[in-house]
N, CA, C and O of each residue as an XYZ file, in Angstrom:
552
protein
N       0.790     -1.182     -0.012
C      -0.011     -0.032      0.005
C       0.888      1.252     -0.009
O       0.628      2.164     -0.794
N       1.904      1.318      0.826
C       2.682      2.489      0.955
C       3.810      2.548     -0.106
O       4.376      3.610     -0.365
N       4.116      1.400     -0.700
C       5.180      1.378     -1.710
C       4.643      1.635     -3.104
O       5.439      1.721     -4.039
N       3.362      1.761     -3.294
C       2.791      1.948     -4.569
C       2.901      3.462     -4.988
O       2.695      4.362     -4.174
N       3.234      3.690     -6.286
C       3.240      5.126     -6.698
C       1.791      5.682     -6.671
O       0.813      4.968     -6.890
N       1.723      6.968     -6.396
C       0.387      7.642     -6.317
C       0.014      8.093     -7.707
O       0.785      8.798     -8.357
N      -1.161      7.696     -8.176
C      -1.698      8.153     -9.460
C      -3.006      8.858     -9.154
O      -3.798      8.422     -8.318
N      -3.207      9.975     -9.868
C      -4.468     10.648     -9.779
C      -5.268     10.430    -11.004
O      -4.734     10.417    -12.113
N      -6.571     10.256    -10.823
C      -7.377      9.941    -12.031
C      -7.396     11.002    -13.059
O      -7.651     10.690    -14.222
N      -7.142     12.264    -12.727
C      -7.275     13.285    -13.726
C      -5.969     13.654    -14.388
O      -5.961     14.576    -15.204
N      -4.854     12.988    -14.088
C      -3.571     13.245    -14.724
C      -3.272     12.224    -15.741
O      -3.469     11.034    -15.494
N      -2.799     12.633    -16.897
C      -2.364     11.717    -17.970
C      -0.809     11.738    -17.976
O      -0.187     12.688    -18.450
N      -0.221     10.667    -17.438
C       1.206     10.596    -17.337
C       1.849     10.223    -18.626
O       3.079     10.237    -18.669
N       1.136      9.876    -19.725
C       1.709      9.536    -20.953
C       1.750     10.684    -21.930
O       2.128     10.500    -23.087
N       1.364     11.876    -21.483
C       1.329     13.005    -22.411
C       2.710     13.555    -22.663
O       3.620     13.448    -21.841
N       2.830     14.150    -23.837
C       4.138     14.746    -24.175
C       4.312     16.168    -23.504
O       3.336     16.745    -23.022
N       5.488     16.677    -23.486
C       5.778     17.895    -22.858
C       5.032     19.027    -23.558
O       4.846     18.966    -24.773
N       4.605     20.044    -22.841
C       3.837     21.163    -23.357
C       4.795     22.141    -24.015
O       5.800     22.578    -23.453
N       4.396     22.466    -25.299
C       5.170     23.504    -25.995
C       4.188     24.627    -26.361
O       3.114     24.382    -26.909
N       4.582     25.845    -26.046
C       3.698     27.025    -26.308
C       3.425     27.153    -27.750
O       4.393     27.394    -28.472
N       2.234     27.027    -28.293
C       1.986     27.095    -29.705
C       2.041     28.531    -30.212
O       2.086     28.744    -31.424
N       2.038     29.543    -29.306
C       2.064     30.930    -29.764
C       3.483     31.406    -30.077
O       3.679     32.403    -30.771
N       4.467     30.675    -29.554
C       5.838     30.988    -29.837
C       6.465     29.870    -30.594
O       6.873     28.882    -29.984
N       6.570     29.971    -31.932
C       7.013     28.840    -32.770
C       8.425     28.388    -32.427
O       8.712     27.208    -32.626
N       9.315     29.209    -31.939
C      10.678     28.802    -31.710
C      10.897     28.293    -30.265
O      12.023     28.010    -29.856
N       9.815     28.191    -29.527
C       9.911     27.733    -28.103
C      10.323     26.279    -28.010
O       9.750     25.403    -28.657
N      11.338     26.047    -27.182
C      11.733     24.664    -26.940
C      11.908     24.550    -25.387
O      12.499     25.411    -24.735
N      11.379     23.480    -24.872
C      11.509     23.249    -23.433
C      13.000     22.996    -23.106
O      13.754     22.418    -23.889
N      13.363     23.454    -21.930
C      14.744     23.221    -21.523
C      14.787     22.839    -20.018
O      14.077     23.428    -19.203
N      15.594     21.886    -19.686
C      15.745     21.491    -18.300
C      16.962     22.255    -17.646
O      17.270     22.067    -16.469
N      17.609     23.089    -18.441
C      18.745     23.744    -17.947
C      18.382     24.862    -16.986
O      17.577     25.724    -17.336
N      18.926     24.876    -15.836
C      18.669     25.905    -14.837
C      20.016     26.312    -14.280
O      20.924     25.489    -14.161
N      20.143     27.581    -13.938
C      21.354     27.996    -13.232
C      21.013     28.753    -12.017
O      20.056     29.527    -11.990
N      21.779     28.541    -11.023
C      21.565     29.177     -9.736
C      22.366     30.457     -9.676
O      23.594     30.428     -9.584
N      21.669     31.590     -9.729
C      22.335     32.852     -9.786
C      23.027     33.180     -8.511
O      24.052     33.862     -8.523
N      22.491     32.708     -7.382
C      23.082     33.020     -6.082
C      24.453     32.344     -5.888
O      25.270     32.807     -5.091
N      24.689     31.271     -6.607
C      25.994     30.606     -6.476
C      27.083     31.176     -7.427
O      28.255     30.814     -7.321
N      26.678     32.059     -8.344
C      27.653     32.598     -9.237
C      28.611     33.499     -8.487
O      28.229     34.140     -7.508
N      29.833     33.550     -8.929
C      30.844     34.379     -8.236
C      30.752     35.831     -8.708
O      30.736     36.110     -9.906
N      30.692     36.736     -7.750
C      30.650     38.155     -8.076
C      32.061     38.755     -7.819
O      32.606     38.681     -6.718
N      32.605     39.338     -8.879
C      33.982     39.842     -8.767
C      33.984     41.281     -9.110
O      34.242     41.620    -10.265
N      33.698     42.214     -8.132
C      33.579     43.624     -8.520
C      34.902     44.313     -8.863
O      34.918     45.256     -9.654
N      35.986     43.861     -8.291
C      37.254     44.639     -8.551
C      38.265     43.968     -9.441
O      39.141     44.624    -10.005
N      38.145     42.617     -9.573
C      39.023     41.857    -10.393
C      38.396     41.289    -11.607
O      38.909     40.319    -12.166
N      37.335     41.833    -12.033
C      36.637     41.278    -13.193
C      37.478     41.424    -14.474
O      38.184     42.413    -14.671
N      37.373     40.401    -15.331
C      38.213     40.457    -16.575
C      37.740     41.468    -17.551
O      38.520     41.931    -18.383
N      36.481     41.838    -17.488
C      35.911     42.779    -18.479
C      35.916     44.216    -17.987
O      35.386     45.096    -18.667
N      36.480     44.470    -16.860
C      36.572     45.844    -16.293
C      37.516     46.715    -17.023
O      38.474     46.221    -17.618
N      37.277     48.082    -17.005
C      38.210     48.945    -17.673
C      39.548     48.969    -17.019
O      39.631     48.866    -15.795
N      40.594     49.099    -17.772
C      41.989     49.094    -17.286
C      42.457     50.485    -16.868
O      43.429     50.631    -16.127
N      41.741     51.516    -17.363
C      42.131     52.880    -17.077
C      40.898     53.756    -16.891
O      39.760     53.332    -17.094
N      41.165     54.945    -16.513
C      40.008     55.869    -16.253
C      39.451     56.448    -17.611
O      40.111     56.405    -18.650
N      38.240     56.969    -17.529
C      37.651     57.551    -18.785
C      38.432     58.918    -19.076
O      39.299     59.331    -18.306
N      38.076     59.554    -20.186
C      38.696     60.856    -20.425
C      38.399     61.821    -19.282
O      37.338     61.724    -18.666
N      39.281     62.724    -18.992
C      39.216     63.617    -17.839
C      38.114     64.629    -17.922
O      37.605     65.063    -16.889
N      37.722     65.026    -19.119
C      36.647     66.071    -19.282
C      35.448     65.428    -19.961
O      35.549     64.481    -20.740
N      34.300     66.012    -19.610
C      33.029     65.613    -20.249
C      33.119     65.936    -21.773
O      33.717     66.939    -22.162
N      32.518     65.073    -22.618
C      32.635     65.312    -24.087
C      31.711     66.450    -24.439
O      30.784     66.794    -23.707
N      32.007     67.028    -25.611
C      31.080     67.999    -26.222
C      30.029     67.227    -26.856
O      30.250     66.567    -27.872
N      28.824     67.288    -26.262
C      27.686     66.506    -26.786
C      26.815     67.402    -27.619
O      26.708     68.596    -27.338
N      26.174     66.842    -28.664
C      25.269     67.680    -29.466
C      23.995     68.010    -28.643
O      23.668     67.344    -27.660
N      23.300     69.072    -29.101
C      22.104     69.485    -28.411
C      21.017     68.406    -28.376
O      20.152     68.401    -27.500
N      21.084     67.496    -29.348
C      20.059     66.435    -29.374
C      20.263     65.413    -28.269
O      19.380     64.594    -28.012
N      21.426     65.453    -27.607
C      21.730     64.562    -26.530
C      20.771     64.761    -25.360
O      20.514     63.836    -24.590
N      20.255     65.952    -25.239
C      19.315     66.258    -24.089
C      17.916     65.649    -24.273
O      17.171     65.513    -23.302
N      17.555     65.283    -25.513
C      16.251     64.696    -25.750
C      16.377     63.176    -25.592
O      17.341     62.572    -26.063
N      15.345     62.539    -24.891
C      15.416     61.089    -24.699
C      15.228     60.304    -26.016
O      14.530     60.724    -26.939
N      15.884     59.164    -26.035
C      15.713     58.238    -27.212
C      15.037     56.948    -26.756
O      14.880     56.707    -25.559
N      14.638     56.121    -27.726
C      13.979     54.898    -27.408
C      14.978     53.883    -26.778
O      16.164     53.864    -27.107
N      14.452     53.063    -25.879
C      15.349     52.098    -25.182
C      15.879     51.043    -26.150
O      16.934     50.469    -25.881
N      15.211     50.764    -27.243
C      15.739     49.807    -28.231
C      16.983     50.354    -28.895
O      17.917     49.602    -29.171
N      17.014     51.691    -29.164
C      18.193     52.289    -29.719
C      19.387     52.194    -28.677
O      20.514     51.838    -29.021
N      19.073     52.520    -27.456
C      20.114     52.504    -26.422
C      20.671     51.095    -26.290
O      21.880     50.947    -26.113
N      19.876     50.087    -26.366
C      20.395     48.694    -26.222
C      21.356     48.451    -27.380
O      22.453     47.936    -27.164
N      20.976     48.803    -28.586
C      21.871     48.595    -29.757
C      23.133     49.394    -29.577
O      24.212     48.870    -29.855
N      23.069     50.620    -29.131
C      24.310     51.420    -28.935
C      25.209     50.826    -27.905
O      26.433     50.815    -28.039
N      24.548     50.305    -26.814
C      25.348     49.648    -25.802
C      26.121     48.410    -26.330
O      27.293     48.176    -26.032
N      25.383     47.668    -27.111
C      26.031     46.445    -27.727
C      27.247     46.777    -28.538
O      28.261     46.081    -28.485
N      27.137     47.869    -29.306
C      28.247     48.354    -30.132
C      29.372     49.004    -29.387
O      30.436     49.281    -29.939
N      29.116     49.248    -28.100
C      30.098     49.971    -27.263
C      30.680     49.119    -26.165
O      31.357     49.638    -25.277
N      30.438     47.840    -26.199
C      30.995     46.922    -25.168
C      32.510     47.048    -25.067
O      33.212     47.004    -26.076
N      32.995     47.200    -23.876
C      34.426     47.349    -23.671
C      35.029     48.642    -23.976
O      36.252     48.722    -24.093
N      34.211     49.747    -24.127
C      34.729     51.067    -24.450
C      33.971     52.083    -23.575
O      32.833     51.837    -23.175
N      34.574     53.152    -23.300
C      33.933     54.227    -22.480
C      32.925     54.963    -23.302
O      33.212     55.269    -24.460
N      31.774     55.267    -22.792
C      30.718     56.044    -23.366
C      30.188     57.059    -22.381
O      30.489     57.010    -21.188
N      29.414     57.956    -22.884
C      28.794     58.967    -21.987
C      27.311     58.661    -21.848
O      26.605     58.471    -22.838
N      26.845     58.616    -20.582
C      25.454     58.236    -20.309
C      24.666     59.365    -19.649
O      25.179     60.071    -18.781
N      23.466     59.517    -20.055
C      22.566     60.482    -19.439
C      21.373     59.768    -18.826
O      20.709     59.000    -19.523
N      21.075     59.988    -17.556
C      19.976     59.381    -16.893
C      18.747     60.343    -16.879
O      18.910     61.560    -16.972
N      17.592     59.810    -16.769
C      16.363     60.653    -16.679
C      16.379     61.467    -15.371
O      16.048     62.652    -15.326
N      16.786     60.751    -14.321
C      16.924     61.444    -13.006
C      18.337     61.228    -12.429
O      18.919     60.169    -12.666
N      18.885     62.147    -11.715
C      20.222     62.025    -11.221
C      20.312     60.798    -10.209
O      19.470     60.579     -9.338
N      21.421     60.046    -10.438
C      21.605     58.868     -9.534
C      22.763     59.219     -8.600
O      23.164     60.378     -8.505
N      23.297     58.200     -7.907
C      24.387     58.487     -6.945
C      25.683     59.017     -7.549
O      26.527     59.565     -6.840
N      25.844     58.845     -8.926
C      27.023     59.293     -9.601
C      26.704     60.534    -10.477
O      27.543     60.980    -11.259
N      25.490     61.074    -10.329
C      25.069     62.238    -11.116
C      24.151     61.858    -12.237
O      23.787     60.696    -12.418
N      23.787     62.873    -12.986
C      22.894     62.655    -14.142
C      23.646     62.315    -15.418
O      23.192     61.469    -16.189
N      24.782     62.951    -15.661
C      25.639     62.622    -16.845
C      26.899     62.001    -16.342
O      27.541     62.563    -15.455
N      27.280     60.885    -16.855
C      28.397     60.190    -16.344
C      29.076     59.337    -17.433
O      28.466     58.917    -18.416
N      30.363     59.115    -17.193
C      31.065     58.147    -18.047
C      30.662     56.732    -17.678
O      30.554     56.405    -16.497
N      30.437     55.878    -18.691
C      29.951     54.541    -18.440
C      30.701     53.560    -19.326
O      30.903     53.836    -20.508
N      31.112     52.437    -18.793
C      31.846     51.407    -19.499
C      30.976     50.131    -19.504
O      31.066     49.338    -18.566
N      30.142     49.914    -20.532
C      29.275     48.768    -20.550
C      30.005     47.449    -20.698
O      30.900     47.328    -21.536
N      29.642     46.468    -19.907
C      30.281     45.172    -19.985
C      29.198     44.025    -20.226
O      29.548     42.949    -20.711
N      27.969     44.265    -19.901
C      26.975     43.233    -20.134
C      25.637     43.902    -20.542
O      25.106     44.711    -19.781
N      25.105     43.583    -21.695
C      23.871     44.054    -22.172
C      22.807     42.986    -22.041
O      22.950     41.909    -22.621
N      21.771     43.243    -21.316
C      20.715     42.196    -21.132
C      19.448     42.720    -21.789
O      19.424     43.789    -22.399
N      18.369     41.902    -21.636
C      17.116     42.261    -22.243
C      16.463     43.486    -21.611
O      15.855     44.274    -22.335
N      16.557     43.680    -20.337
C      15.923     44.825    -19.687
C      16.858     45.829    -19.005
O      16.414     46.778    -18.359
N      18.196     45.588    -19.172
C      19.139     46.502    -18.550
C      20.517     46.308    -18.970
O      20.786     45.440    -19.800
N      21.422     47.063    -18.449
C      22.854     47.003    -18.809
C      23.713     47.152    -17.500
O      23.371     47.877    -16.566
N      24.809     46.429    -17.522
C      25.754     46.519    -16.378
C      27.114     46.956    -16.900
O      27.472     46.712    -18.053
N      27.830     47.581    -16.052
C      29.155     48.025    -16.452
C      29.799     48.801    -15.280
O      29.503     48.578    -14.106
N      30.677     49.703    -15.664
C      31.471     50.426    -14.665
C      31.357     51.907    -14.900
O      31.168     52.356    -16.031
N      31.477     52.697    -13.789
C      31.616     54.126    -13.883
C      32.827     54.458    -13.040
O      33.370     53.612    -12.330
N      33.217     55.653    -13.131
C      34.474     56.132    -12.423
C      34.109     57.203    -11.382
O      33.482     58.203    -11.732
N      34.481     57.015    -10.140
C      34.258     57.993     -9.098
C      35.385     57.945     -8.084
O      35.713     56.877     -7.567
N      35.977     59.092     -7.798
C      37.006     59.139     -6.750
C      38.258     58.377     -7.150
O      38.926     57.833     -6.271
N      38.604     58.310     -8.398
C      39.779     57.602     -8.823
C      39.635     56.111     -8.856
O      40.618     55.399     -9.061
N      38.426     55.612     -8.659
C      38.206     54.130     -8.712
C      37.013     53.786     -9.595
O      36.089     54.581     -9.767
N      37.059     52.638    -10.120
C      35.920     52.144    -10.968
C      34.848     51.598     -9.997
O      35.189     51.072     -8.938
N      33.576     51.721    -10.350
C      32.499     51.262     -9.531
C      31.588     50.471    -10.458
O      31.261     50.931    -11.552
N      31.157     49.222    -10.003
C      30.278     48.377    -10.731
C      28.829     48.982    -10.589
O      28.378     49.243     -9.473
N      28.129     49.193    -11.715
C      26.757     49.702    -11.681
C      25.897     48.954    -12.673
O      26.404     48.355    -13.622
N      24.605     48.988    -12.455
C      23.619     48.447    -13.379
C      22.450     49.437    -13.566
O      22.039     50.090    -12.606
N      21.946     49.543    -14.722
C      20.837     50.441    -14.989
C      19.833     49.718    -15.864
O      20.206     48.943    -16.745
N      18.560     49.974    -15.617
C      17.471     49.524    -16.432
C      17.379     50.556    -17.609
O      17.718     51.729    -17.454
N      16.921     50.077    -18.752
C      16.809     50.969    -19.885
C      15.805     52.107    -19.629
O      15.938     53.171    -20.233
N      14.842     51.921    -18.783
C      13.901     52.965    -18.508
C      14.563     54.146    -17.694
O      14.027     55.254    -17.671
N      15.733     53.884    -17.033
C      16.431     54.926    -16.357
C      17.273     55.781    -17.275
O      17.585     56.925    -16.945
N      17.653     55.231    -18.449
C      18.654     55.893    -19.348
C      17.882     56.771    -20.300
O      16.908     56.360    -20.932
N      18.372     58.032    -20.379
C      17.735     58.965    -21.345
C      18.480     58.923    -22.688
O      17.852     58.958    -23.746
N      19.834     58.847    -22.646
C      20.587     58.879    -23.872
C      21.996     58.263    -23.555
O      22.430     58.161    -22.408
N      22.642     57.878    -24.641
C      24.033     57.278    -24.524
C      24.791     57.605    -25.780
O      24.226     57.671    -26.871
N      26.082     57.810    -25.614
C      26.939     58.133    -26.703
C      28.247     57.407    -26.511
O      28.824     57.513    -25.429
N      28.755     56.679    -27.480
C      29.968     55.907    -27.326
C      31.127     56.636    -27.843
O      31.014     57.422    -28.783
N      32.313     56.383    -27.216
C      33.596     57.027    -27.615
C      34.645     55.965    -27.773
O      34.573     54.925    -27.119
N      35.622     56.197    -28.627
C      36.670     55.182    -28.851
C      37.600     55.064    -27.659
O      38.532     54.261    -27.681
C-alpha cells in the first residue's frame, strides 16, 4: 500500500511535454542555473576597464538632451561593449545625471558596467527605463 506510486485519475502521465503554440521557436529546456551561487567579482573582473575615462566631459550635441527609445540604447550599448561612453539618466543617480559609463553586459531589460568615481571604478547596473541617452567614444 505505501510502496505503490500515487496516481491521480485526472492526470495523464503519458502526455508529451507542453510547447507553447504561440511562440514557434519555443523549446523546453531543463537547464537551470543558480544565480546566487555565481561568483561576483567587483574589482578583479576580466571585463573591467583598465584605465580611467577621459578627464573632461565630451562636447555632446544638443540632441543629446532629448530622450531616445530604449531599443536604440540597447543597440548602442552592444556596439560599445568594452569602451567608455557617456550616459545621461532621466533622474540624477548616486554618480550624477551625466556620467562616463563602460558597458560590460547588455541584457534584455538593462545594462551593467562600470563608472568612475574618486579615482576608482564602480560596478553599476541600469534599467533601460532609467537611461535617457547614450553616446559611445573610442
